[in-house]
mmCIF file of C-alpha atoms in Angstrom:
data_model
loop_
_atom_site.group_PDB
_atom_site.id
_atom_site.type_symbol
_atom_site.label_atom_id
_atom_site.label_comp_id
_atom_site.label_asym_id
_atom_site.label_seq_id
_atom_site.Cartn_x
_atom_site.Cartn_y
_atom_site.Cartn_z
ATOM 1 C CA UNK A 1 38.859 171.499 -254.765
ATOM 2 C CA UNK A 2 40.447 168.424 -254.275
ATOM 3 C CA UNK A 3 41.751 166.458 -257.192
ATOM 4 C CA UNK A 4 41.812 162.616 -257.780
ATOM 5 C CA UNK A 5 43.085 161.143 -260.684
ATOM 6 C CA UNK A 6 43.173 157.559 -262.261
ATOM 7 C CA UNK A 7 45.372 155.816 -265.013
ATOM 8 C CA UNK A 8 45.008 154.509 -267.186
ATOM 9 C CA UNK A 9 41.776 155.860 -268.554
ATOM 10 C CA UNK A 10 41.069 152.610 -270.366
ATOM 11 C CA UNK A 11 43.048 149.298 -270.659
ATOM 12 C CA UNK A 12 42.219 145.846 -273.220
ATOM 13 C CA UNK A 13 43.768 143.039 -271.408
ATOM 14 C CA UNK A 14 43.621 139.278 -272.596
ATOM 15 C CA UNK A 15 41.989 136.650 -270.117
ATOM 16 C CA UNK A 16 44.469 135.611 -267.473
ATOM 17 C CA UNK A 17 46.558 138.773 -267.338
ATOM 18 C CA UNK A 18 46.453 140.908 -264.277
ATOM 19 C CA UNK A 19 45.942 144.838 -264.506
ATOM 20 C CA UNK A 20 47.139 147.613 -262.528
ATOM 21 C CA UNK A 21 44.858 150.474 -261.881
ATOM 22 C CA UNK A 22 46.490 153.735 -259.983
ATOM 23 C CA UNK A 23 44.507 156.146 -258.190
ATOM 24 C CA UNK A 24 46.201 159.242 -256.930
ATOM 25 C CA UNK A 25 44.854 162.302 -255.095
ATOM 26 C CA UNK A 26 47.236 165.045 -256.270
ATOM 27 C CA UNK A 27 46.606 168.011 -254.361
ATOM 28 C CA UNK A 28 45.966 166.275 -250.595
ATOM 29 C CA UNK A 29 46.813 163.058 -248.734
ATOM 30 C CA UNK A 30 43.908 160.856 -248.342
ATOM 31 C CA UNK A 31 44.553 158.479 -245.525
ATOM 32 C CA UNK A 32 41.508 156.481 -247.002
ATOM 33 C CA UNK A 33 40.549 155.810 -250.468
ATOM 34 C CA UNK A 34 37.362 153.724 -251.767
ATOM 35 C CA UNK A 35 37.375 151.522 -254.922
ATOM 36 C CA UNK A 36 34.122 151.243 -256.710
ATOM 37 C CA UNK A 37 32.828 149.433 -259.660
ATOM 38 C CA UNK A 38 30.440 150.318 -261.841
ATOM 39 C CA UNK A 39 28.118 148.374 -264.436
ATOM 40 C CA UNK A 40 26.410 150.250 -267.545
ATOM 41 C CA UNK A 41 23.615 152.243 -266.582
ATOM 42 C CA UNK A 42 23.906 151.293 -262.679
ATOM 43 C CA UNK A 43 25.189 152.601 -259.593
ATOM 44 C CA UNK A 44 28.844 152.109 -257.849
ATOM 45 C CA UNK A 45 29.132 149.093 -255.675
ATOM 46 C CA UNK A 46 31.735 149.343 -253.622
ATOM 47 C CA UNK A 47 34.421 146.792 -253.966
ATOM 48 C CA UNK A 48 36.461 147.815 -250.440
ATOM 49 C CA UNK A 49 37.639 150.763 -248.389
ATOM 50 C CA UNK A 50 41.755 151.210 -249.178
ATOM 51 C CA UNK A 51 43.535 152.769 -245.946
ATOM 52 C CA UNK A 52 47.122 153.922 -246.067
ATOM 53 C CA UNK A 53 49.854 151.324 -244.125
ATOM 54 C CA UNK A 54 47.348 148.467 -243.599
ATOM 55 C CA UNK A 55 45.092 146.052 -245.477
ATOM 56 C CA UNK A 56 41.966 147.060 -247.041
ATOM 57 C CA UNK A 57 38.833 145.494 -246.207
ATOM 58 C CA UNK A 58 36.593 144.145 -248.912
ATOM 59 C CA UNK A 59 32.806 144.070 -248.905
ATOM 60 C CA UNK A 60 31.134 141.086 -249.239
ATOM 61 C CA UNK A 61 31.188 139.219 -252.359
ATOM 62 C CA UNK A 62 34.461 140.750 -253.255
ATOM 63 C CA UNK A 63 37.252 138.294 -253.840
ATOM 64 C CA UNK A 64 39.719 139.381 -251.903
ATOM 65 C CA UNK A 65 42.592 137.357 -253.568
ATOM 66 C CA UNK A 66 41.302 138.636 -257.520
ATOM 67 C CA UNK A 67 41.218 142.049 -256.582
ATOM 68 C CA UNK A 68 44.803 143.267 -254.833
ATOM 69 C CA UNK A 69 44.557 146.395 -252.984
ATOM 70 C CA UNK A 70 47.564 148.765 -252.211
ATOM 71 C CA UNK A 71 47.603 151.722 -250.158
ATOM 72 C CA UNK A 72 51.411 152.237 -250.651
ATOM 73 C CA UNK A 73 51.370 156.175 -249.743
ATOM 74 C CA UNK A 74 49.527 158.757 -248.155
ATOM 75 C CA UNK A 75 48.447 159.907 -252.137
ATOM 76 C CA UNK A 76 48.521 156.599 -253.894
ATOM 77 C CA UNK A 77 46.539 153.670 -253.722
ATOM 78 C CA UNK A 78 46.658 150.810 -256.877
ATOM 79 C CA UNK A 79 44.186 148.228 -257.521
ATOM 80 C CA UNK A 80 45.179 144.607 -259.718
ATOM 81 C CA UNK A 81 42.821 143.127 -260.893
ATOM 82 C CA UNK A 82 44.804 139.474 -261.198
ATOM 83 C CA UNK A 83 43.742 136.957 -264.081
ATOM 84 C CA UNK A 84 41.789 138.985 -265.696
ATOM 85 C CA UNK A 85 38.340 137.249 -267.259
ATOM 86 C CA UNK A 86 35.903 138.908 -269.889
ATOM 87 C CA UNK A 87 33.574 139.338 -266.355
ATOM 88 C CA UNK A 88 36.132 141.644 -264.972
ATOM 89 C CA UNK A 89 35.285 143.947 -267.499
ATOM 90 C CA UNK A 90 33.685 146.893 -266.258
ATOM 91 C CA UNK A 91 33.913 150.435 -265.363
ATOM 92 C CA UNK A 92 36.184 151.259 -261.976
ATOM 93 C CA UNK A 93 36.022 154.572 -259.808
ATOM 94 C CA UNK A 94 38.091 155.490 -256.918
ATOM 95 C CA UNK A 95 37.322 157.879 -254.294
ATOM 96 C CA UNK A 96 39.516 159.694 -251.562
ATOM 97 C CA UNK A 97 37.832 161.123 -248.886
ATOM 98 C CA UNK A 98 38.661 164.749 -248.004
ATOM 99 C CA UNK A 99 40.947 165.033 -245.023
ATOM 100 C CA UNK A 100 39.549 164.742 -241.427
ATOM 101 C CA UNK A 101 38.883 161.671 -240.314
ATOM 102 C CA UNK A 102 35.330 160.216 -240.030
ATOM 103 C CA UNK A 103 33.661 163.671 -239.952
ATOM 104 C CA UNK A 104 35.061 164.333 -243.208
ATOM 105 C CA UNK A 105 32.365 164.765 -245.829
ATOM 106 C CA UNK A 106 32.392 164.719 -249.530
ATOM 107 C CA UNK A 107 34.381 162.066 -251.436
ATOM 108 C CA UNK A 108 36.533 163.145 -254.473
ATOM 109 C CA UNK A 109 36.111 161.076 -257.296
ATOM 110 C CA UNK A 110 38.640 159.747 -260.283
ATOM 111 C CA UNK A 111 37.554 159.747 -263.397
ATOM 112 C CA UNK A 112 37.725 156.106 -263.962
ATOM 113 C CA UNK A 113 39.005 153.424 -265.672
ATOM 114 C CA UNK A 114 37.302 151.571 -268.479
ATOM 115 C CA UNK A 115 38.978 147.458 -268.303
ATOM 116 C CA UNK A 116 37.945 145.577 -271.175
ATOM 117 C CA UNK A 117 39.188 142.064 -271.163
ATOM 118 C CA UNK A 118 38.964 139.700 -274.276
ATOM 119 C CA UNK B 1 21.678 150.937 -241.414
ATOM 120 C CA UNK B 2 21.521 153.999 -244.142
ATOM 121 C CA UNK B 3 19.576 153.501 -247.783
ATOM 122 C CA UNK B 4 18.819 156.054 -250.268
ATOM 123 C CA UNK B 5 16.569 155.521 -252.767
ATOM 124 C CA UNK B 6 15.963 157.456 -256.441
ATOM 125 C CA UNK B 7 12.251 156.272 -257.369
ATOM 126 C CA UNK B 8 13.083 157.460 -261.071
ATOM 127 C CA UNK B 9 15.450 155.765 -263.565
ATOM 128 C CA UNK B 10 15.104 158.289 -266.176
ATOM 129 C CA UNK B 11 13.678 161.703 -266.092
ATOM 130 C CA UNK B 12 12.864 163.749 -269.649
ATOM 131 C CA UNK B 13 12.627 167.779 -269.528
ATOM 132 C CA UNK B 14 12.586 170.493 -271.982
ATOM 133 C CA UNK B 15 15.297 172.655 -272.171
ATOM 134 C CA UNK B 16 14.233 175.864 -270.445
ATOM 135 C CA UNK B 17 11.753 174.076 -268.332
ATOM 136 C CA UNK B 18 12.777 173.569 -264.334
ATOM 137 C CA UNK B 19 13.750 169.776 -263.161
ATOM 138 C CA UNK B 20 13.643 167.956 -260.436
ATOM 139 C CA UNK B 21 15.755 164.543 -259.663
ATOM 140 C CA UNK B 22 13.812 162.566 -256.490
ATOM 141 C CA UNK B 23 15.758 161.296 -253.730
ATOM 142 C CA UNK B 24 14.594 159.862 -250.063
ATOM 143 C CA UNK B 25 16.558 158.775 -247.762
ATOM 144 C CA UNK B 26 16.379 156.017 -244.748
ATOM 145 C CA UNK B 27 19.163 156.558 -241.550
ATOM 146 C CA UNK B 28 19.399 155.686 -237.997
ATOM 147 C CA UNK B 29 20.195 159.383 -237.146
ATOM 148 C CA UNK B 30 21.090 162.354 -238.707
ATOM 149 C CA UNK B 31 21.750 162.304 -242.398
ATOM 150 C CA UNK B 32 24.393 163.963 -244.566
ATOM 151 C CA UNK B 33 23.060 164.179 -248.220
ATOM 152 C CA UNK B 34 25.032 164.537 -251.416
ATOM 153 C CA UNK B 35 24.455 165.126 -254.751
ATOM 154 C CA UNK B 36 27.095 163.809 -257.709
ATOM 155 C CA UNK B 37 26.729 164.074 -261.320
ATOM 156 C CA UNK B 38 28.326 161.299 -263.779
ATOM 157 C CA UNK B 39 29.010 162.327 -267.220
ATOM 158 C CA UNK B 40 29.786 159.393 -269.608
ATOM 159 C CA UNK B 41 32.847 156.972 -269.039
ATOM 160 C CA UNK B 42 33.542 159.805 -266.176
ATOM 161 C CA UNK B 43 34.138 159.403 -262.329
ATOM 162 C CA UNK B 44 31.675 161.295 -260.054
ATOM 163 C CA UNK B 45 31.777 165.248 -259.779
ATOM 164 C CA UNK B 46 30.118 166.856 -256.662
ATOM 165 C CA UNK B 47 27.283 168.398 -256.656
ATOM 166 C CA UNK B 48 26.309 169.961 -253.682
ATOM 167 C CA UNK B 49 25.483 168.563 -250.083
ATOM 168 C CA UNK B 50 23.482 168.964 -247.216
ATOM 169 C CA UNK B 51 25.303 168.772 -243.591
ATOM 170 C CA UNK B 52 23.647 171.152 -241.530
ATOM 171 C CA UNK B 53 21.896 174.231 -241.495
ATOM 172 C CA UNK B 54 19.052 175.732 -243.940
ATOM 173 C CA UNK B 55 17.467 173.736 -245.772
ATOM 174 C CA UNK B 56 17.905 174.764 -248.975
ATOM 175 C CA UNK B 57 21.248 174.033 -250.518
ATOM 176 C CA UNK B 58 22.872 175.423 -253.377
ATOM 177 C CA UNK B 59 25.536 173.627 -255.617
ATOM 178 C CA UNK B 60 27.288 173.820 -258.396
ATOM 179 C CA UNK B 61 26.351 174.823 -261.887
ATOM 180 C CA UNK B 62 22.808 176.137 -260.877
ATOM 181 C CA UNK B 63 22.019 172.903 -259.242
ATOM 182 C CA UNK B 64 20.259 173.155 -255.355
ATOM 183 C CA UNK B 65 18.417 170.772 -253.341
ATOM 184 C CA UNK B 66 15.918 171.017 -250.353
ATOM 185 C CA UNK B 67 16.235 168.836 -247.601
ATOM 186 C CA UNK B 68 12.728 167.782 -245.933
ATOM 187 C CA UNK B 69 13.620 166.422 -242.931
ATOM 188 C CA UNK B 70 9.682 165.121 -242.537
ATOM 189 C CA UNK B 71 9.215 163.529 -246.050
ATOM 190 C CA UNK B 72 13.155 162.183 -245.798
ATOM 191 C CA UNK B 73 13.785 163.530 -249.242
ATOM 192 C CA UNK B 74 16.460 165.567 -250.608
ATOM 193 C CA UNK B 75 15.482 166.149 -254.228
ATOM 194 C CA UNK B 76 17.734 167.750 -256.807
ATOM 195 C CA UNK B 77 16.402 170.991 -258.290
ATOM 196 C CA UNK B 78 17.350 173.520 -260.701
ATOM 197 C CA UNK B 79 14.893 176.593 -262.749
ATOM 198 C CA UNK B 80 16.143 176.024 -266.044
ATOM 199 C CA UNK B 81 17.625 172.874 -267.595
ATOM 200 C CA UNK B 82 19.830 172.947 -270.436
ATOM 201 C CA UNK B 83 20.946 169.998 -272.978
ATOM 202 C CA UNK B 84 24.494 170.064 -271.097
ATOM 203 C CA UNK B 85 22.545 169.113 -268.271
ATOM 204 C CA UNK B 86 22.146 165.541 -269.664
ATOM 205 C CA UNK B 87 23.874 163.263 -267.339
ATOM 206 C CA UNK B 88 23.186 160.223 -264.744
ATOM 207 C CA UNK B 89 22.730 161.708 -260.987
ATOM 208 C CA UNK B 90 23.174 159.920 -257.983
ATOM 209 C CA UNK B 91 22.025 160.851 -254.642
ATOM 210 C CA UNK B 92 24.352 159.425 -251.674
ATOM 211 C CA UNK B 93 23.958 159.390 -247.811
ATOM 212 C CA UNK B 94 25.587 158.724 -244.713
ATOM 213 C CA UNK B 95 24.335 158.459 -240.704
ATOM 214 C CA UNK B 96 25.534 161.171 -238.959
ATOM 215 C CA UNK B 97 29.164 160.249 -237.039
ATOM 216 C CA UNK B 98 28.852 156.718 -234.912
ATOM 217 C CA UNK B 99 27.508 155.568 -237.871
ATOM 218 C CA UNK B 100 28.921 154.141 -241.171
ATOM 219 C CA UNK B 101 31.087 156.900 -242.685
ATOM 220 C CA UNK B 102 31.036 155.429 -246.147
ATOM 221 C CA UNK B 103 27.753 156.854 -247.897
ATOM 222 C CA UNK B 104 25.385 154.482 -249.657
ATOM 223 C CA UNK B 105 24.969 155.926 -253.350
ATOM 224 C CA UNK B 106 21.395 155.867 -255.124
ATOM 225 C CA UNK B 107 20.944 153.533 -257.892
ATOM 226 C CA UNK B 108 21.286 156.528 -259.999
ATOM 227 C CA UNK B 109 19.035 158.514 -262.741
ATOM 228 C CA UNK B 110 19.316 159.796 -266.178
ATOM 229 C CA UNK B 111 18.397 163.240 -266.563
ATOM 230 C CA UNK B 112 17.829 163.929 -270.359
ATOM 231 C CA UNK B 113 17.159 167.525 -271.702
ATOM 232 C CA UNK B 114 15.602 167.447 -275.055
ATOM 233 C CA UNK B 115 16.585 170.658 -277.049
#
């Protein structure tokens, strides 16, 4: 199946750095890859929808500005989390949808990255 | 709009014993249902999923789930649990195409197996 992977696996950052996150599909081209976070013992919210060549769009809530979304390539989208605060920390996913357009179906998950800022 | 809802933060089985994870769903028309499975400080693996077709579904690791189109449930099922079972599930759904085609994930629930 299709393979998404994340680095790095964990990062410790001090307040007011920023933080790159990569998120790769290796094995297919995902025009479209999700970014979710994800607080202990709850479910993903989705921070914004990643699409290759053009800006992402954010859910609501989401401070577009704090949270710098790249779809660079057609297997690599990064995510910066810019001046980092101890609130930042938490658990991010991304997700690359299968190929196919809108009638694709299952997402692929990464494995995650832990961010713990001090 | 599309919802999903897992009634149960935590469910506790035997090892041997069959389990069940609940999961209803709300869309405006046709659903597609997924099942993922979190282990910890891990992304989402899939599970199985429910497009089209019978009703019964059958997934990865042992894991199926029956869609009930007239209770709007799609609950997680599998005859025998084992400790390695132990994870946090989350049901997902999205409307059928026209609709949103990013699914809404469950809140999520622990499954533990006790040895």
């Amino acid at each position: 199946g299709a393979v998404v992977s994340q680095h790095p696996s964990w990062v410790i950052c001090k307040s007011g750095t920023s933080v790159k996150i990569e998120c790769r599909s290796l094995d297919f081209q995902a025009t479209t890859m999700f970014w979710y976070r994800q607080f202990p013992k709850q479910s993903l919210m989705l921070m914004a929808t990643s699409n290759e060549g053009s800006k992402a769009t954010y859910e609501q809530g989401v401070e577009k500005d704090k949270f710098l979304i790249n779809h660079a390539s057609l297997t690599l989208s990064t995510l910066t989390v810019t001046s980092a605060h101890p609130e930042d920390s938490s658990f991010y996913i991304c997700s690359a949808r299968e190929p196919g357009g809108e009638g694709s179906y299952e997402q692929y998950f990464g494995p995650g990255t832990r961010l713990t800022v001090t | 709009a599309q919802s999903v809802a897992q009634p149960e933060d935590q469910v506790n089985v035997a090892e041997g014993n069959p389990l069940t994870v609940k999961c209803t769903y709300s869309v405006s028309g046709n659903p597609y249902l997924f099942w993922y499975v979190q282990y910890p400080n891990r992304g989402l693996q899939f599970l199985l999923k429910y497009i089209t077709g019978d009703n019964l579904v059958k997934g990865s690791y042992g894991f199926e789930a029956e869609f009930n189109k007239s209770q709007t449930s799609f609950h997680l099922k599998k005859p025998s649990a084992l400790v390695s079972d132990s994870a946090l599930y989350f049901c997902a759904v999205r409307d059928s195409p026209g609709g949103s085609y990013i699914p809404t994930f469950g809140r999520g629930t622990s499954l533990i197996v006790h040895p």
